[in-house]
Coordinates of N, CA and C in Angstrom, one line a residue:
M1390 N 0.9 -1.2 0.0 CA 0.0 0.0 -0.2 C 0.8 1.1 0.0
T1391 N 1.2 1.7 -0.9 CA 2.2 3.1 -1.6 C 1.5 4.3 -0.4
A1392 N 0.4 4.5 -0.3 CA -0.1 5.5 0.4 C 0.6 5.7 1.9
A1393 N 0.4 4.2 2.6 CA 0.9 4.1 3.7 C 2.3 4.6 4.2
R1394 N 3.1 5.1 3.2 CA 4.4 5.6 3.6 C 4.2 7.0 4.2
V1395 N 3.1 7.6 4.4 CA 2.8 8.6 4.5 C 2.7 8.4 6.5
L1396 N 2.8 7.3 6.9 CA 2.9 6.8 8.2 C 3.9 6.4 8.7
D1397 N 5.1 6.5 7.7 CA 6.4 6.1 8.0 C 7.0 7.0 9.2
P1398 N 6.7 8.5 9.5 CA 7.2 9.1 10.6 C 6.7 8.7 11.9
L1399 N 5.7 8.0 12.1 CA 5.1 7.3 13.3 C 5.9 6.4 14.0
I1400 N 6.5 5.6 12.7 CA 6.7 4.2 12.9 C 8.0 4.6 14.3
S1401 N 9.1 5.4 13.9 CA 10.3 5.6 15.0 C 10.2 6.3 16.0
R1402 N 8.4 7.5 16.0 CA 8.3 8.0 17.2 C 7.5 7.3 18.2
Y1403 N 6.9 6.2 18.0 CA 6.1 5.6 18.8 C 6.7 5.3 20.1
A1404 N 8.0 4.8 20.0 CA 8.1 3.9 21.6 C 8.8 5.3 22.3
S1405 N 9.3 6.3 21.6 CA 10.0 7.6 22.3 C 8.4 8.2 23.0
W1406 N 7.5 8.2 22.2 CA 6.3 9.3 22.3 C 6.2 8.5 24.2
L1407 N 5.8 7.3 24.0 CA 5.2 6.5 25.4 C 6.3 6.7 26.2
A1408 N 7.5 6.9 26.0 CA 8.4 6.6 27.2 C 8.7 8.0 27.7
M1409 N 8.1 9.2 27.3 CA 8.3 10.6 27.7 C 7.4 10.4 29.0
P1410 N 8.4 11.2 30.0 CA 7.8 11.5 31.2 C 6.4 12.4 31.1
E1411 N 5.1 12.2 32.1 CA 4.0 13.1 31.6 C 3.9 14.5 31.8
E1412 N 5.1 15.0 32.6 CA 5.3 16.4 32.2 C 6.0 17.0 31.4
A1413 N 6.5 16.3 30.3 CA 6.9 16.5 29.2 C 6.1 16.0 27.7
T1414 N 4.7 15.8 28.2 CA 3.8 15.4 26.9 C 2.9 16.5 26.6
A1415 N 3.2 17.6 27.3 CA 2.1 19.0 26.8 C 3.1 19.9 26.2
D1416 N 3.4 19.8 24.9 CA 4.2 20.5 24.1 C 3.5 21.7 23.9
T1417 N 3.8 23.1 24.2 CA 2.9 24.3 24.0 C 3.8 25.1 23.3
S1418 N 4.5 24.7 22.0 CA 5.4 25.4 21.6 C 4.8 26.2 20.4
D1419 N 4.0 26.0 19.8 CA 3.0 27.0 19.0 C 1.8 27.5 19.6
E1420 N 1.7 27.1 21.0 CA 0.6 28.1 21.5 C 0.6 29.6 21.5
D1421 N 1.7 30.1 21.3 CA 1.5 31.7 21.1 C 1.1 31.9 19.6
D1422 N 0.8 31.2 18.4 CA 0.1 31.6 17.6 C -0.5 30.4 17.3
P1423 N -1.8 30.3 17.8 CA -2.9 29.1 17.3 C -3.0 29.1 15.6
G1424 N -3.0 30.2 15.2 CA -3.4 30.0 13.8 C -2.4 28.8 13.0
E1425 N -1.1 29.0 13.3 CA -0.3 27.9 13.1 C -0.3 26.4 13.1
V1426 N -1.0 26.2 14.1 CA -1.2 24.5 14.5 C -1.7 24.3 13.1
V1427 N -1.2 23.2 12.8 CA -1.5 22.1 11.6 C -2.3 20.9 12.3
L1428 N -3.6 20.5 12.2 CA -4.5 19.5 12.5 C -5.2 19.0 11.4
M1429 N -6.0 17.9 11.6 CA -7.0 16.9 11.1 C -8.1 17.2 11.4
P1430 N -9.3 18.2 11.2 CA -10.3 18.4 11.3 C -11.3 17.0 11.3
M1431 N -12.2 16.9 12.2 CA -12.9 15.8 12.0 C -14.6 16.4 12.3
V1432 N -15.5 15.7 11.2 CA -16.8 16.7 11.6 C -17.7 15.0 12.0
L1433 N -18.5 15.4 13.1 CA -19.4 14.3 13.5 C -21.0 14.7 13.0
R1434 N -21.3 13.8 12.5 CA -23.0 14.3 11.9 C -23.4 13.8 13.4
I1435 N -24.3 14.8 13.7 CA -25.0 14.8 14.6 C -26.5 15.4 14.5
E1436 N -27.4 14.7 14.2 CA -28.7 15.6 13.8 C -29.5 15.6 15.1
R1437 N -30.5 17.0 15.3 CA -30.7 17.0 16.4 C -32.0 16.1 17.2
R1438 N -33.1 15.5 15.8 CA -34.1 14.8 16.0 C -33.5 13.3 16.1
E1439 N -32.8 13.0 15.3 CA -32.2 11.4 15.5 C -30.6 11.5 15.6
P1440 N -30.3 11.6 16.6 CA -28.6 11.3 16.7 C -28.3 10.0 16.9
P1441 N -27.0 9.7 16.1 CA -26.6 8.3 16.3 C -26.2 7.8 17.5
D1442 N -25.8 6.4 17.5 CA -25.4 5.9 18.6 C -23.9 6.4 18.7
R1443 N -24.1 6.3 20.1 CA -22.2 7.0 20.3 C -21.3 6.2 19.7
T1444 N -21.3 4.3 20.2 CA -20.7 3.7 19.6 C -20.1 3.6 17.9
A1445 N -21.4 3.5 17.3 CA -21.2 3.6 15.7 C -20.6 4.9 15.5
L1446 N -20.8 6.0 16.2 CA -19.9 7.4 15.9 C -18.6 7.4 15.9
L1447 N -18.4 6.7 16.9 CA -16.7 6.5 17.5 C -16.0 5.6 16.3
E1448 N -16.5 4.3 16.0 CA -16.2 3.4 14.9 C -16.2 4.0 13.9
A1449 N -17.1 5.0 13.3 CA -16.9 5.6 12.0 C -15.8 6.8 12.1
A1450 N -15.7 7.2 13.2 CA -14.1 8.4 13.5 C -13.2 7.8 13.2
A1451 N -12.8 6.5 13.9 CA -11.7 5.6 13.6 C -11.5 5.4 12.3
A1452 N -12.3 5.0 11.7 CA -12.0 4.4 10.2 C -11.8 5.6 9.3
A1453 N -12.3 6.7 9.7 CA -12.6 7.9 8.8 C -11.1 8.5 8.8
A1454 N -10.7 8.5 10.0 CA -9.1 9.3 10.2 C -7.9 8.1 9.4
L1455 N -8.1 7.1 9.3 CA -7.2 6.7 8.9 C -7.7 6.1 7.2
A1456 N -8.6 6.4 6.8 CA -9.1 6.4 5.6 C -8.7 8.0 4.7
V1457 N -8.4 8.6 5.5 CA -7.7 10.0 4.7 C -6.3 9.7 4.8
C1458 N -5.7 9.3 5.6 CA -4.4 9.1 5.8 C -3.7 7.8 4.7
L1459 N -4.6 6.9 4.2 CA -4.1 5.9 3.5 C -4.8 5.8 1.9
D1460 N -5.5 7.3 1.8 CA -6.0 7.6 0.4 C -5.1 7.3 -0.6
E1461 N -5.3 7.0 -1.7 CA -4.6 6.7 -3.0 C -4.2 8.3 -3.1
R1462 N -4.8 9.5 -3.0 CA -4.3 10.4 -3.3 C -3.0 11.0 -2.2
C1463 N -3.0 10.1 -1.2 CA -1.6 10.3 -0.4 C -0.5 9.8 -0.7
K1464 N -0.3 9.2 -1.6 CA 0.5 8.4 -1.8 C 1.5 9.5 -2.6
P1465 N 3.0 9.1 -2.4 CA 4.1 10.0 -3.1 C 3.5 10.5 -4.7
G1466 N 3.3 11.7 -4.8 CA 3.6 12.2 -5.9 C 1.7 12.5 -5.9
G1467 N 1.1 12.3 -5.5 CA -0.4 12.6 -5.0 C -0.7 13.9 -4.8
E1468 N -1.9 14.2 -5.0 CA -2.4 15.5 -4.6 C -2.4 15.9 -3.3
W1469 N -2.8 14.8 -2.3 CA -2.6 14.9 -0.9 C -1.4 14.4 -0.3
H1470 N -0.6 14.3 -1.0 CA 0.7 13.7 -0.3 C 1.5 14.7 0.6
E1471 N 1.7 15.9 -0.1 CA 2.6 16.8 0.8 C 1.8 17.8 2.2
A1472 N 0.6 18.0 1.9 CA 0.0 18.2 3.0 C -0.2 16.7 4.4
M1473 N -0.3 15.7 3.8 CA -0.5 14.5 4.7 C 1.0 14.4 5.5
I1474 N 1.9 14.4 4.3 CA 3.0 13.7 5.0 C 3.6 15.2 6.1
T1475 N 3.4 16.6 5.8 CA 4.1 17.5 6.6 C 3.3 17.4 8.0
W1476 N 2.2 16.9 8.3 CA 1.5 16.7 9.2 C 2.0 15.5 9.9
T1477 N 2.4 14.4 9.4 CA 2.7 13.5 10.2 C 4.0 13.4 10.6
R1478 N 5.3 14.2 9.8 CA 6.4 14.6 10.6 C 6.2 15.6 11.8
G1479 N 5.1 16.1 12.1 CA 5.0 17.4 13.1 C 4.0 16.7 14.4
R1480 N 3.4 17.1 14.9 CA 2.6 16.8 15.8 C 1.3 16.5 15.5
I1481 N 0.7 15.0 15.8 CA -0.5 14.6 15.6 C -1.7 15.2 16.2
R1482 N -2.3 16.3 15.6 CA -3.4 16.8 16.5 C -4.7 16.9 15.3
K1483 N -5.7 16.4 16.0 CA -7.2 16.5 15.4 C -8.2 17.2 16.2
V1484 N -9.2 17.8 15.8 CA -10.1 18.4 16.5 C -11.5 17.8 16.1
S1485 N -12.6 17.8 16.5 CA -13.8 17.3 16.3 C -14.8 18.3 16.4
R1486 N -15.3 18.6 15.3 CA -16.7 19.4 15.5 C -17.7 18.5 15.1
R1487 N -19.3 19.4 15.5 CA -20.3 18.4 15.0 C -20.9 19.3 13.7
A1488 N -22.0 19.0 13.2 CA -22.7 19.4 12.2 C -23.8 18.5 11.9
R1489 N -25.1 19.2 11.3 CA -26.2 18.6 10.7 C -26.7 19.1 9.9
G1490 N -27.8 18.7 9.3 CA -28.7 19.2 7.9 C -27.3 20.1 6.9
A1491 N -27.9 21.0 6.7 CA -27.0 21.7 5.6 C -25.5 22.0 5.4
H1492 N -25.1 22.1 7.1 CA -23.9 22.5 7.4 C -23.1 20.8 7.0
W1493 N -24.0 20.1 7.4 CA -23.2 18.6 7.0 C -23.2 18.5 5.5
T1494 N -24.0 18.6 4.7 CA -24.1 18.9 3.4 C -22.9 19.6 2.5
A1495 N -22.6 20.5 3.4 CA -21.8 21.8 3.0 C -20.5 21.1 2.8
V1496 N -19.8 20.6 3.9 CA -18.5 20.0 4.2 C -18.4 18.9 3.4
Q1497 N -19.2 18.2 2.4 CA -18.8 16.9 2.1 C -17.8 17.3 1.1
S1498 N -17.9 18.8 0.2 CA -16.9 18.8 -1.0 C -15.6 19.3 -0.7
L1499 N -15.4 19.4 0.8 CA -14.1 19.6 1.3 C -13.0 18.2 1.1
P1500 N -11.8 18.2 1.0 CA -10.9 17.3 0.8 C -11.1 16.5 2.1
G1501 N -11.4 15.1 1.6 CA -11.4 14.3 3.0 C -12.2 13.0 2.6
R1502 N -12.6 12.1 3.7 CA -13.1 10.7 3.6 C -14.4 10.7 4.5
T1503 N -15.7 10.5 3.9 CA -16.7 10.1 4.6 C -16.8 8.6 5.0
V1504 N -17.3 8.5 6.2 CA -17.5 6.8 6.4 C -18.8 7.0 7.5
R1505 N -19.6 5.7 7.1 CA -20.5 5.4 7.7 C -20.6 4.5 8.4
V1506 N -21.1 3.9 9.8 CA -21.3 3.0 10.4 C -22.5 2.8 11.2
G1507 N -23.4 2.1 10.7 CA -24.6 1.8 11.1 C -25.2 3.0 11.0
D1508 N -26.1 4.0 11.9 CA -26.6 5.4 11.6 C -25.9 6.4 11.9
A1509 N -24.4 6.0 12.0 CA -23.4 7.4 12.2 C -22.6 7.4 10.9
E1510 N -22.4 8.7 10.9 CA -21.4 9.5 9.6 C -20.2 10.2 10.4
V1511 N -19.4 10.4 9.6 CA -18.0 11.2 10.2 C -17.3 11.2 9.1
R1512 N -17.1 12.7 8.7 CA -16.2 12.7 7.6 C -14.9 13.6 8.3
A1513 N -13.6 12.8 7.9 CA -12.2 13.4 8.4 C -11.8 14.2 7.4
F1514 N -10.9 15.2 7.5 CA -10.5 15.8 6.4 C -9.2 15.7 6.5
L1515 N -8.3 16.4 5.3 CA -7.0 16.6 5.1 C -6.5 17.3 6.0
P1516 N -5.5 17.2 6.5 CA -4.6 18.2 7.6 C -4.2 19.5 7.1
M1517 N -4.6 20.5 7.8 CA -4.7 22.0 7.4 C -4.0 22.9 8.8
R1518 N -3.5 24.1 8.2 CA -3.4 24.8 9.0 C -4.8 25.5 9.8
V1519 N -4.8 26.1 11.0 CA -6.0 26.8 11.5 C -6.4 27.5 10.9
A1520 N -5.6 28.5 10.6 CA -5.6 29.9 9.9 C -6.1 29.6 8.8
E1521 N -6.0 28.3 8.0 CA -6.3 28.4 6.7 C -7.5 27.4 6.6
M1522 N -8.6 27.2 7.6 CA -9.5 26.5 7.8 C -10.8 27.1 6.8
P1523 N -11.1 26.1 5.9 CA -12.3 27.2 5.2 C -13.6 27.5 6.1
K1524 N -14.3 28.2 6.0 CA -15.7 28.5 6.9 C -16.4 27.7 7.1
E1525 N -16.6 26.7 6.1 CA -17.6 25.9 6.2 C -17.2 24.9 7.6
L1526 N -15.8 25.0 7.7 CA -15.3 24.1 9.1 C -15.4 24.5 10.1
S1527 N -15.0 26.4 9.9 CA -14.6 26.9 11.1 C -16.0 27.4 11.8
R1528 N -17.1 27.6 11.3 CA -18.4 27.9 12.0 C -18.7 26.8 12.6
L1529 N -18.5 25.5 12.5 CA -18.8 24.5 13.3 C -18.7 24.6 14.5
Q1530 N -19.3 23.9 15.7 CA -19.3 24.1 17.0 C -18.3 22.9 17.2
I1531 N -17.6 23.1 18.2 CA -16.7 21.8 19.0 C -17.3 21.5 20.0
S1532 N -17.9 22.1 20.8 CA -18.9 21.8 22.0 C -19.9 21.3 21.5
G1533 N -20.5 20.7 22.4 CA -22.0 20.0 22.2 C -22.2 18.5 21.7
S1534 N -20.9 18.0 21.4 CA -21.0 16.7 21.0 C -20.8 15.5 21.7
E1535 N -21.5 15.7 22.7 CA -21.7 14.6 23.9 C -23.1 14.0 23.4
L1536 N -23.1 12.5 23.5 CA -24.3 11.8 23.4 C -24.0 10.6 24.5
E1537 N -25.7 10.2 24.6 CA -25.6 9.2 25.6 C -25.0 7.8 25.3
P1538 N -24.4 7.3 26.5 CA -23.7 5.9 26.4 C -25.0 4.9 25.7
D1539 N -24.3 4.1 25.5 CA -25.0 2.9 24.4 C -24.7 1.9 24.9
E1540 N -25.2 0.3 24.5 CA -24.4 -0.8 25.1 C -24.3 -1.8 23.6
P1541 N -23.3 -1.7 23.3 CA -22.6 -2.3 22.0 C -22.7 -3.7 22.1
G1542 N -22.6 -4.2 23.0 CA -22.3 -5.9 23.1 C -20.9 -6.1 23.1
P1543 N -20.3 -7.3 22.8 CA -18.9 -7.6 22.6 C -18.2 -6.9 21.7
P1544 N -17.1 -6.8 21.4 CA -16.1 -6.5 20.3 C -16.4 -7.3 19.4
Q1545 N -16.7 -7.1 18.0 CA -16.5 -7.9 17.1 C -15.5 -8.4 16.8
A1546 N -15.5 -9.8 16.3 CA -14.5 -10.6 16.1 C -13.3 -10.1 14.7
G1547 N -12.2 -10.5 14.8 CA -11.7 -10.2 13.4 C -11.3 -8.9 13.1
V1548 N -11.9 -7.8 14.2 CA -11.5 -6.7 13.7 C -10.5 -5.9 14.9
P1549 N -9.9 -5.0 14.9 CA -9.1 -4.5 15.8 C -10.3 -4.0 17.2
A1550 N -9.5 -3.8 18.1 CA -10.7 -3.3 19.1 C -10.2 -2.3 19.9
L1551 N -10.9 -1.3 20.1 CA -10.3 0.1 20.7 C -11.0 0.1 22.3
W1552 N -9.9 0.0 23.1 CA -10.7 0.1 24.4 C -10.4 1.4 25.0
L1553 N -11.3 2.1 25.4 CA -11.6 3.2 25.9 C -11.2 3.4 27.4
N1554 N -10.4 4.1 28.2 CA -9.9 4.3 29.2 C -11.3 4.4 30.1
P1555 N -11.4 3.1 31.3 CA -12.8 3.4 32.0 C -12.7 4.5 33.1
E1556 N -11.4 5.0 33.7 CA -11.4 5.8 34.4 C -11.1 7.5 34.0
V1557 N -11.4 7.6 32.6 CA -11.1 8.7 32.2 C -12.4 9.4 31.1
P1558 N -13.5 9.8 31.8 CA -14.4 10.3 30.6 C -14.0 11.2 29.9
M1559 N -14.9 10.8 28.8 CA -14.1 12.0 27.6 C -15.6 12.2 26.8
S1560 N -15.6 13.3 26.1 CA -16.9 13.7 25.3 C -16.7 13.1 24.1
A1561 N -17.6 12.7 23.1 CA -18.0 12.2 22.1 C -16.7 12.5 21.2
G1562 N -16.7 14.2 21.1 CA -15.7 14.7 20.0 C -14.4 14.3 20.7
K1563 N -13.8 14.3 21.7 CA -12.5 14.0 22.5 C -12.3 12.8 22.2
S1564 N -13.3 11.4 22.4 CA -13.2 10.2 21.9 C -12.9 9.9 20.5
A1565 N -13.5 10.5 19.7 CA -13.4 10.6 18.3 C -11.9 10.7 17.9
A1566 N -11.4 11.8 18.5 CA -10.1 12.2 18.2 C -9.1 11.1 18.4
Q1567 N -9.8 10.4 19.7 CA -8.5 9.5 20.3 C -8.5 8.3 19.6
V1568 N -9.5 7.6 18.9 CA -9.7 6.5 18.4 C -9.3 6.8 16.8
G1569 N -9.4 7.9 16.7 CA -8.7 8.2 15.1 C -7.2 8.1 15.5
H1570 N -6.4 8.6 16.6 CA -5.4 8.3 16.9 C -4.5 6.8 16.8
A1571 N -5.8 6.2 17.4 CA -5.3 5.0 17.6 C -5.3 3.9 16.7
T1572 N -6.2 4.3 15.1 CA -6.2 3.6 14.0 C -4.8 3.7 13.4
M1573 N -4.4 5.1 13.1 CA -3.2 5.5 13.0 C -2.1 4.8 13.1
I1574 N -1.9 4.9 14.3 CA -1.0 3.9 15.2 C -0.7 2.7 14.9
L1575 N -2.0 1.9 14.9 CA -2.0 0.5 14.8 C -1.4 0.3 13.0
A1576 N -2.1 1.2 12.1 CA -1.6 1.0 10.9 C -0.2 1.4 10.5
A1577 N 0.5 2.4 11.3 CA 2.0 2.5 11.5 C 2.7 1.2 11.8
L1578 N 2.3 0.8 13.0 CA 3.1 -0.5 13.5 C 3.1 -1.5 12.5
L1579 N 1.9 -1.9 12.0 CA 2.1 -2.7 11.1 C 2.9 -3.1 9.8
R1580 N 2.8 -1.2 9.3 CA 3.9 -1.3 8.6 C 5.5 -1.6 8.7
G1581 N 5.5 -1.0 9.9 CA 6.7 -1.1 10.5 C 7.4 -2.5 10.8
D1582 N 6.3 -3.2 10.9 CA 6.8 -4.7 11.2 C 6.3 -5.7 9.8
G1583 N 6.3 -4.8 8.5 CA 6.3 -5.5 7.2 C 5.2 -6.5 7.2
L1584 N 4.0 -5.8 7.9 CA 2.5 -6.6 7.5 C 1.7 -5.8 6.9
D1585 N 2.4 -5.5 5.5 CA 1.6 -4.8 4.8 C 0.4 -5.6 4.2
A1586 N 0.8 -6.9 4.2 CA -0.7 -7.9 3.6 C -1.9 -7.5 4.8
E1587 N -1.8 -7.6 5.9 CA -2.6 -7.2 7.3 C -3.4 -5.8 6.8
L1588 N -2.6 -5.0 6.7 CA -2.9 -3.5 6.3 C -3.9 -3.3 4.8
E1589 N -3.7 -4.2 4.0 CA -4.2 -4.5 3.1 C -5.6 -4.8 3.3
R1590 N -5.7 -5.9 4.2 CA -6.9 -7.0 4.5 C -7.9 -6.0 5.0
W1591 N -7.2 -5.0 6.2 CA -7.8 -3.9 6.7 C -8.5 -3.0 6.0
A1592 N -7.7 -2.5 5.3 CA -8.1 -1.1 4.1 C -9.4 -2.2 3.3
A1593 N -9.1 -3.5 3.3 CA -10.5 -3.9 2.2 C -11.6 -4.2 2.7
N1594 N -11.6 -4.3 4.4 CA -12.6 -4.1 5.2 C -13.1 -2.8 5.8
E1595 N -12.6 -1.9 5.1 CA -12.9 -0.2 5.4 C -12.4 0.0 6.5
F1596 N -11.4 -0.5 7.2 CA -11.1 0.1 8.4 C -11.7 -0.1 9.5
R1597 N -12.5 -1.0 9.6 CA -13.5 -1.6 10.4 C -12.9 -1.9 11.9
C1598 N -13.6 -1.2 12.9 CA -13.2 -1.6 14.1 C -13.9 -1.9 15.3
S1599 N -13.9 -2.2 16.3 CA -14.6 -2.0 17.6 C -14.5 -1.3 18.5
V1600 N -15.1 -0.1 19.2 CA -14.7 0.4 20.2 C -15.6 0.4 21.3
R1601 N -14.9 0.0 22.2 CA -15.7 -0.4 23.5 C -14.9 0.4 24.6
T1602 N -15.8 0.6 26.1 CA -15.3 1.4 27.1 C -14.5 -0.2 27.9
A1603 N -13.3 0.0 28.2 CA -12.9 -1.5 28.5 C -13.2 -1.4 30.1
D1604 N -13.5 -2.7 30.6 CA -14.0 -3.0 32.3 C -12.5 -2.8 32.8
A1605 N -12.4 -2.9 34.3 CA -10.9 -2.3 34.8 C -10.1 -4.0 34.8
G1606 N -11.0 -4.8 34.2 CA -9.4 -6.2 34.6 C -9.2 -6.2 32.8
T1607 N -10.0 -5.9 32.0 CA -9.4 -5.4 30.5 C -8.3 -4.8 30.7
W1608 N -9.0 -3.4 31.2 CA -7.7 -2.6 31.0 C -6.1 -2.6 31.8
R1609 N -6.5 -3.5 32.9 CA -5.3 -3.8 33.8 C -4.3 -5.0 32.9
R1610 N -5.0 -6.0 32.1 CA -4.7 -6.7 31.8 C -3.6 -6.6 30.4
L1611 N -4.4 -5.6 29.6 CA -3.9 -4.9 28.2 C -2.6 -3.9 28.7
H1612 N -2.8 -3.6 29.7 CA -2.2 -2.1 29.8 C -0.6 -2.6 29.7
P1613 N 0.2 -2.0 29.1 CA 1.6 -2.2 28.7 C 2.6 -1.9 30.0
G1614 N 2.2 -1.0 30.9 CA 3.0 -0.5 31.9 C 4.0 0.1 31.4
D1615 N 5.4 -0.1 31.7 CA 6.5 0.8 31.6 C 7.2 0.2 29.9
D1616 N 6.3 -0.7 29.3 CA 7.2 -1.5 28.3 C 6.3 -1.2 26.8
P1617 N 5.8 -0.2 26.5 CA 4.9 -0.2 25.4 C 5.1 -0.8 24.3
E1618 N 6.7 -0.8 23.9 CA 7.1 -1.6 22.7 C 6.8 -3.3 22.9
A1619 N 7.5 -3.7 24.2 CA 7.0 -5.2 24.4 C 5.3 -5.6 24.4
A1620 N 4.6 -4.7 24.5 CA 3.3 -4.7 24.4 C 2.8 -5.1 23.1
W1621 N 3.8 -4.6 22.2 CA 3.2 -4.5 20.9 C 3.7 -5.7 20.1
R1622 N 4.9 -6.0 20.5 CA 5.6 -7.3 20.0 C 5.1 -8.4 20.3
R1623 N 4.6 -8.6 21.9 CA 4.0 -10.2 22.1 C 2.4 -10.1 22.3
H1624 N 1.7 -8.9 22.4 CA 0.5 -8.8 22.6 C -0.3 -7.9 21.4
R1625 N 0.5 -7.4 20.7 CA -0.1 -6.7 19.3 C -1.4 -5.6 20.3
V1626 N -0.7 -5.1 21.2 CA -1.4 -3.9 21.7 C -0.6 -2.7 21.9
A1627 N -1.2 -1.6 20.8 CA -0.7 -0.3 21.1 C -1.5 0.6 21.5
V1628 N -0.7 1.9 21.8 CA -1.0 2.8 23.3 C -1.3 4.5 22.5
V1629 N -2.4 4.8 23.1 CA -2.3 6.3 22.6 C -2.3 7.2 23.7
R1630 N -1.4 8.1 23.9 CA -0.9 8.6 25.2 C -1.2 10.1 24.8
D1631 N -2.2 10.9 25.6 CA -2.4 12.3 25.1 C -1.8 13.2 25.9
A1632 N -1.4 14.2 24.8 CA -0.8 15.6 25.3 C -1.3 16.4 26.1
G1633 N -2.6 16.2 26.4 CA -3.2 16.9 27.4 C -3.5 18.6 27.0
F1634 N -4.0 18.5 25.8 CA -4.4 20.1 25.5 C -5.8 20.4 25.6
T1635 N -6.7 19.2 25.7 CA -8.1 19.3 26.3 C -8.7 18.1 26.8
E1636 N -9.5 18.6 28.0 CA -10.3 17.5 28.6 C -9.4 16.4 29.7
V1637 N -8.3 16.0 29.2 CA -7.5 15.3 30.2 C -5.9 15.9 30.4
D1638 N -5.4 15.2 31.4 CA -4.2 15.4 32.1 C -3.1 14.9 30.9
P1639 N -2.1 15.7 30.7 CA -0.7 15.4 30.0 C -0.4 13.8 30.5
G1640 N 0.0 13.0 29.4 CA 0.4 11.7 29.5 C -0.5 10.7 29.8
T1641 N -1.9 11.0 29.9 CA -3.3 10.1 30.3 C -3.2 8.9 29.0
V1642 N -3.0 7.7 29.4 CA -3.4 7.0 28.3 C -4.8 6.8 27.9
T1643 N -5.3 6.8 26.8 CA -6.8 7.1 26.5 C -7.3 6.0 25.9
V1644 N -6.4 5.7 25.0 CA -6.8 3.8 24.4 C -5.9 2.9 24.3
L1645 N -6.4 1.8 24.5 CA -5.5 0.7 24.1 C -6.3 0.1 23.0
A1646 N -5.3 0.1 21.9 CA -5.8 -0.5 20.6 C -5.2 -1.9 20.2
Q1647 N -5.9 -2.9 20.4 CA -5.5 -4.4 19.7 C -6.0 -5.1 19.1
W1648 N -4.7 -5.2 18.3 CA -5.1 -6.1 16.9 C -5.6 -7.4 17.0
P1649 N -6.3 -7.8 16.1 CA -6.8 -9.2 16.2 C -6.1 -10.2 16.1
G1650 N -6.3 -11.6 16.4 CA -5.3 -12.7 16.5 C -4.0 -12.7 17.3

């Protein structure tokens, strides 16, 4: 998968990110000029009368974020390559906004990928500088994305399980960004291990995954402790550790991503 090359910068950085002490994870180097921040916008479709199931929305977000990264237009020489590789070489930041009705329709023309899971839809966009965000996106609200918890049942067999931290409440918007990080890390680690065939099969299944809130026992069993690299090598578990810009403290492990098999 040629487009997967844009994830190569994540491979070597993964272990070092997780080894950083908590007080070092909150990098505020660009906060003096927020307009220069480069991030991936994600828009969650949340209609007022018929909001989607929370779990389906998060699963759509997880797939959409990776679908943009591995779109054929991101391969070397493609029209999206420069924007994507610039982002993956820097800080991986996402922001989730909500839309409904005409505002949801309006963003479909912007460069990105829309994924539907069940009754839920999410569109992830090509990374961009905040100062250059088009009005169709900038006018959308970031707050108000919370949805009632649902009961999705056991994770689906044969697809990655993305386990949310049971001790860290997060809004649907924050959770959407975190599971998007998780699928990107999983894909990068698969590529780093030369498992391109598995990545191709995942792509053929539209990057489907199961998002669940872990119970305490599952979280303890899968948590890598002080050795995240060994957790991947032995158990195919990857970790998302947040920089602490919104909602959670710096260094918080928000998601444990478990590759099947």
